[in-house]
CSV table of C-alpha atoms in Angstrom, one decimal:
chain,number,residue,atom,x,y,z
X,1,UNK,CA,0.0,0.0,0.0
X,2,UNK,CA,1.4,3.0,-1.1
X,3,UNK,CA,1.4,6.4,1.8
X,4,UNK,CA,-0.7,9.0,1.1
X,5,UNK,CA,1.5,11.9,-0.8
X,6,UNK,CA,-0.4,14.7,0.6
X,7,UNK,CA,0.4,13.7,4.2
X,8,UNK,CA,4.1,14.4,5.0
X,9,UNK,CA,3.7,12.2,8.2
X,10,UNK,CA,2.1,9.1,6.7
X,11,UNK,CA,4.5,9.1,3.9
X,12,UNK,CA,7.4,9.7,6.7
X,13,UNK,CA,5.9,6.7,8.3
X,14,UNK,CA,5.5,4.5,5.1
X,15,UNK,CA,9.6,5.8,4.1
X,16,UNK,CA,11.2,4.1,7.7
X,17,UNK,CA,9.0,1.0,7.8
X,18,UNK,CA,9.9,0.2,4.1
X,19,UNK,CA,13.8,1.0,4.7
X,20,UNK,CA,13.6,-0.7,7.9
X,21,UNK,CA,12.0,-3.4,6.3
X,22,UNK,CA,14.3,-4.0,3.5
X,23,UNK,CA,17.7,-3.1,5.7
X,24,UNK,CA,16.8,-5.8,8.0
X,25,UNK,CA,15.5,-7.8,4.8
X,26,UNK,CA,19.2,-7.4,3.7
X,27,UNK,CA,21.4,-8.2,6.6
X,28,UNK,CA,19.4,-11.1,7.7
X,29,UNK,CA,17.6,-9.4,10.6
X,30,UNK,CA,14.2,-10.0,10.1
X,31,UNK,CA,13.1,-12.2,13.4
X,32,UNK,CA,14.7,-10.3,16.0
X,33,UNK,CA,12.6,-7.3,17.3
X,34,UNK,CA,14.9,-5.5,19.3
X,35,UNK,CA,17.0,-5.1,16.0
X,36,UNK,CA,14.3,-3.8,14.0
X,37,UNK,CA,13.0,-1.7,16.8
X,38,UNK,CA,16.7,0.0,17.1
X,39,UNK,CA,17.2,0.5,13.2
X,40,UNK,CA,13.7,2.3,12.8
X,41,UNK,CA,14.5,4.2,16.1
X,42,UNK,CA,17.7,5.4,14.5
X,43,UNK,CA,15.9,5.9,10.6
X,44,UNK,CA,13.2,8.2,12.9
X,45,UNK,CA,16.2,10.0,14.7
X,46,UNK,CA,17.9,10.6,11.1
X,47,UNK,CA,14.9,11.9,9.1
X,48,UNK,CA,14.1,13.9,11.6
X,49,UNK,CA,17.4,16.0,11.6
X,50,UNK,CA,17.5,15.8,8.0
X,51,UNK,CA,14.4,18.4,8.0
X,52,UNK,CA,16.1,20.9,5.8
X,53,UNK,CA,15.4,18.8,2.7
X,54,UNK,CA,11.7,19.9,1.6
X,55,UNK,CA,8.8,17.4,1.4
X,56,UNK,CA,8.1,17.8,-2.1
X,57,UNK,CA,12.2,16.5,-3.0
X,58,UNK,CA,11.3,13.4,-1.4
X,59,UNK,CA,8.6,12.6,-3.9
X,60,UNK,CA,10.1,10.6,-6.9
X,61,UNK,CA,13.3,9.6,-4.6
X,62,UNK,CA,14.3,6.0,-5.9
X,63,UNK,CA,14.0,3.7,-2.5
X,64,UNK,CA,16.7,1.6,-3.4
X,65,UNK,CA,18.5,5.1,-3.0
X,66,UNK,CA,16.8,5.5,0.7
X,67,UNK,CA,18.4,2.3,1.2
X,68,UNK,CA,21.9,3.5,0.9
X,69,UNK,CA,21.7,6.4,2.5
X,70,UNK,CA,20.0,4.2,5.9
X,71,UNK,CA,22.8,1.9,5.5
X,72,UNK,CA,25.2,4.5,5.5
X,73,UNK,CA,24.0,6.2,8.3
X,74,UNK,CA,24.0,3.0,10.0
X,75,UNK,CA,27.5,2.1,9.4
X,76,UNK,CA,27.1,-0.7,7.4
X,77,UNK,CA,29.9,-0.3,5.8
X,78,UNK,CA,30.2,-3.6,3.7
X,79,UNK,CA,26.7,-3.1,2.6
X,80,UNK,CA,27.4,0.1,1.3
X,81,UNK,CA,30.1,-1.3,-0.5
X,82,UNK,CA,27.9,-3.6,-2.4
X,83,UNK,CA,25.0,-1.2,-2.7
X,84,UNK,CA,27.9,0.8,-4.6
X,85,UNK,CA,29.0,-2.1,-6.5
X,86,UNK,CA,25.0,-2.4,-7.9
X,87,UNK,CA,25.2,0.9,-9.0
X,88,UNK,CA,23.2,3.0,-6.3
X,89,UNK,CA,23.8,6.5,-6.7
X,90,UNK,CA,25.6,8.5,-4.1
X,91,UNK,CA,24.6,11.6,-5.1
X,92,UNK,CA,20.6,11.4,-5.5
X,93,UNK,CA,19.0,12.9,-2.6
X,94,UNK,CA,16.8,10.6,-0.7
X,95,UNK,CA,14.2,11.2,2.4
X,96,UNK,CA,17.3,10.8,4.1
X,97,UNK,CA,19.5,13.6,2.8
X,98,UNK,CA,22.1,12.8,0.5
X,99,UNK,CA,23.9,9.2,1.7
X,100,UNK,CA,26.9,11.4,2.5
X,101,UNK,CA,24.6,13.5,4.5
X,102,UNK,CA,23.8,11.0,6.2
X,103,UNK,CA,27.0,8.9,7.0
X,104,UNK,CA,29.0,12.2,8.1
X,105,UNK,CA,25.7,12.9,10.9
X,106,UNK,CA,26.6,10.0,11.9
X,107,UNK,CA,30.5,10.4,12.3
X,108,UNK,CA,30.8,7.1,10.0
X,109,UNK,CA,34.5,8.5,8.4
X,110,UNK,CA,35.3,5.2,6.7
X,111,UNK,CA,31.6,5.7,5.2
X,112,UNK,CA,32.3,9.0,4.4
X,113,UNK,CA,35.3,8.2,2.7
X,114,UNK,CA,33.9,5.4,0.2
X,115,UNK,CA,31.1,8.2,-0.5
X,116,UNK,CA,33.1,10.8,-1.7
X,117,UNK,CA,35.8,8.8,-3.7
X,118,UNK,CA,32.5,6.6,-5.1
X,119,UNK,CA,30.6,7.7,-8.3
X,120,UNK,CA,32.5,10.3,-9.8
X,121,UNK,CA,34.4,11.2,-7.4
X,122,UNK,CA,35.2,13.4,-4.9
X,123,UNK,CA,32.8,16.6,-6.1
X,124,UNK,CA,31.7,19.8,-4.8
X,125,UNK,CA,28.1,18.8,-4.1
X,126,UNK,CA,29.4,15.5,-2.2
X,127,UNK,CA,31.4,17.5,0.1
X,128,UNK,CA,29.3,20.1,0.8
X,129,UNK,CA,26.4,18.0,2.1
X,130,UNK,CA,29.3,15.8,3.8
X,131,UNK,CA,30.3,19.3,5.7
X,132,UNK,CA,26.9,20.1,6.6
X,133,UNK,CA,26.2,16.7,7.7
X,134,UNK,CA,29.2,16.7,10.2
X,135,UNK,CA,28.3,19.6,11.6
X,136,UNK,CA,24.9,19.0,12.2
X,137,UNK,CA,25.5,15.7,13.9
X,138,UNK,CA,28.7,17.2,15.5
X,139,UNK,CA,31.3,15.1,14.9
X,140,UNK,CA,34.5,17.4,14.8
X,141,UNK,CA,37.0,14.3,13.2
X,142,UNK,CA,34.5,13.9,10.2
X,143,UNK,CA,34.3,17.8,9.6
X,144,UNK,CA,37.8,18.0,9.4
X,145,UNK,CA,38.3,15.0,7.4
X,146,UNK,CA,36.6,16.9,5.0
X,147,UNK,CA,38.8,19.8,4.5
X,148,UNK,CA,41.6,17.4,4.4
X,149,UNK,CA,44.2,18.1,0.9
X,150,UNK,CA,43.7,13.8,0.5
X,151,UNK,CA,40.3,15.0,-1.0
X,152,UNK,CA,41.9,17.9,-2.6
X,153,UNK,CA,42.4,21.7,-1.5
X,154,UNK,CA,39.1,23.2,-0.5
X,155,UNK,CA,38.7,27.0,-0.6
X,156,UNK,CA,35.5,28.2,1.0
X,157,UNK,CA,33.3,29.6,-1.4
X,158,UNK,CA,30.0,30.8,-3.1
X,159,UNK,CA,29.1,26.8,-3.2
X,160,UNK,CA,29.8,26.4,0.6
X,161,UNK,CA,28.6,29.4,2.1
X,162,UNK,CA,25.2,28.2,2.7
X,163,UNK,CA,26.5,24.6,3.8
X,164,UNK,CA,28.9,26.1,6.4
X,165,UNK,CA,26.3,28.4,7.6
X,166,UNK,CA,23.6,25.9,8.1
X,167,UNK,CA,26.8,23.9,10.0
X,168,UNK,CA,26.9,27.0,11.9
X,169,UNK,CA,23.4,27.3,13.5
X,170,UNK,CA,22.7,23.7,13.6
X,171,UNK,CA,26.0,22.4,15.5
X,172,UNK,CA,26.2,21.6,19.1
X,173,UNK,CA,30.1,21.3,19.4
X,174,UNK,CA,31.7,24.1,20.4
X,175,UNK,CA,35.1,23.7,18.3
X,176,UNK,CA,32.9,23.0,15.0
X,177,UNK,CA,31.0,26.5,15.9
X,178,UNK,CA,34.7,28.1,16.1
X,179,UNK,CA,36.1,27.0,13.1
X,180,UNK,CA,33.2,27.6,11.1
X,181,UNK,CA,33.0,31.1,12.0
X,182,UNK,CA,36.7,31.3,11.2
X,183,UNK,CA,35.6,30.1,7.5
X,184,UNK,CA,32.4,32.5,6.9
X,185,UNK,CA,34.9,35.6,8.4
X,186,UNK,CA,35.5,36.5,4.9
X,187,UNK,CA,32.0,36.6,4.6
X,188,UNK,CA,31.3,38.7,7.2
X,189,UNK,CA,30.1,42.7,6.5
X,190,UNK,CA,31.1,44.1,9.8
């Protein structure tokens, strides 16, 4: 049965039953409450933080590509892997945020690692969401894995102004807040 589309909360309810579903589905899970309970506990906990993506982007999103963005939230890193291998995309944006969204939340760096160098690369648009997701979940080792010259030097920008910023007001650690404002000084009018 398919959610109804004109109800953000039933379709937010159909999105983490079907990805729970199918996660559990996939790693052989599927007897064991506790398990289930905990991965759509954690799928509720991540869409709800991912709140900046509209409603209306989620329509059309592939669920396959919900899939890998859950799993790499969840640090499933192997999974990922062969998600990858199947040709998910790591750069279509899911109820979940972008899979890199989602894995830097989380702190998951080897994740967020295999994200960016997937696909085509390490790209703009990869990073940016990676930055934003690091900040939002806090996770001061991911954020600066991000700006490290392994993924290439990383001026900011036009591009990741409105990442950083939204890193800025959503963050709850203290050094993240610091260095971001360092970033956006360039930025600032006073």
């Amino acid at each position: 049965m398919m959610a109804n589309q004109k109800e953000p909360s039933s379709y937010r309810a159909w999105v983490i039953r079907a990805v729970t579903n199918s996660i559990c589905n996939k790693i052989g899970q599927t007897d064991d409450d506790s398990v289930i309970r905990n991965i759509a506990e954690q799928l509720c906990h991540l869409y709800r933080n991912a709140d900046h993506f509209t409603y209306r982007s989620f329509q059309g999103c592939s669920r396959d590509n919900t899939i890998l963005a859950a799993a790499a939230y969840l640090n499933y890193q192997d999974f990922t892997k062969k998600l990858l291998a199947n040709g998910y995309d790591p750069e279509k944006n899911t109820p979940f945020g972008l899979p890199v969204w989602a894995a830097a939340f989380a702190g998951n760096n080897s994740v967020v690692e295999l994200l960016l160098t997937s696909g085509t690369g390490v790209t703009l648009r990869k990073r940016c969401f990676a930055i934003s997701g690091a900040a939002n979940g806090g996770h001061l080792d991911t954020f600066n894995l991000l700006f490290s010259p392994r993924f290439g030097h990383m001026v900011p920008g036009n591009a990741t102004y409105p990442f950083l910023k939204e890193g800025l007001y959503r963050t709850s650690n203290p050094r993240i807040f610091d260095q971001t404002v360092a970033l956006l000084k360039p930025y600032s009018h006073s």
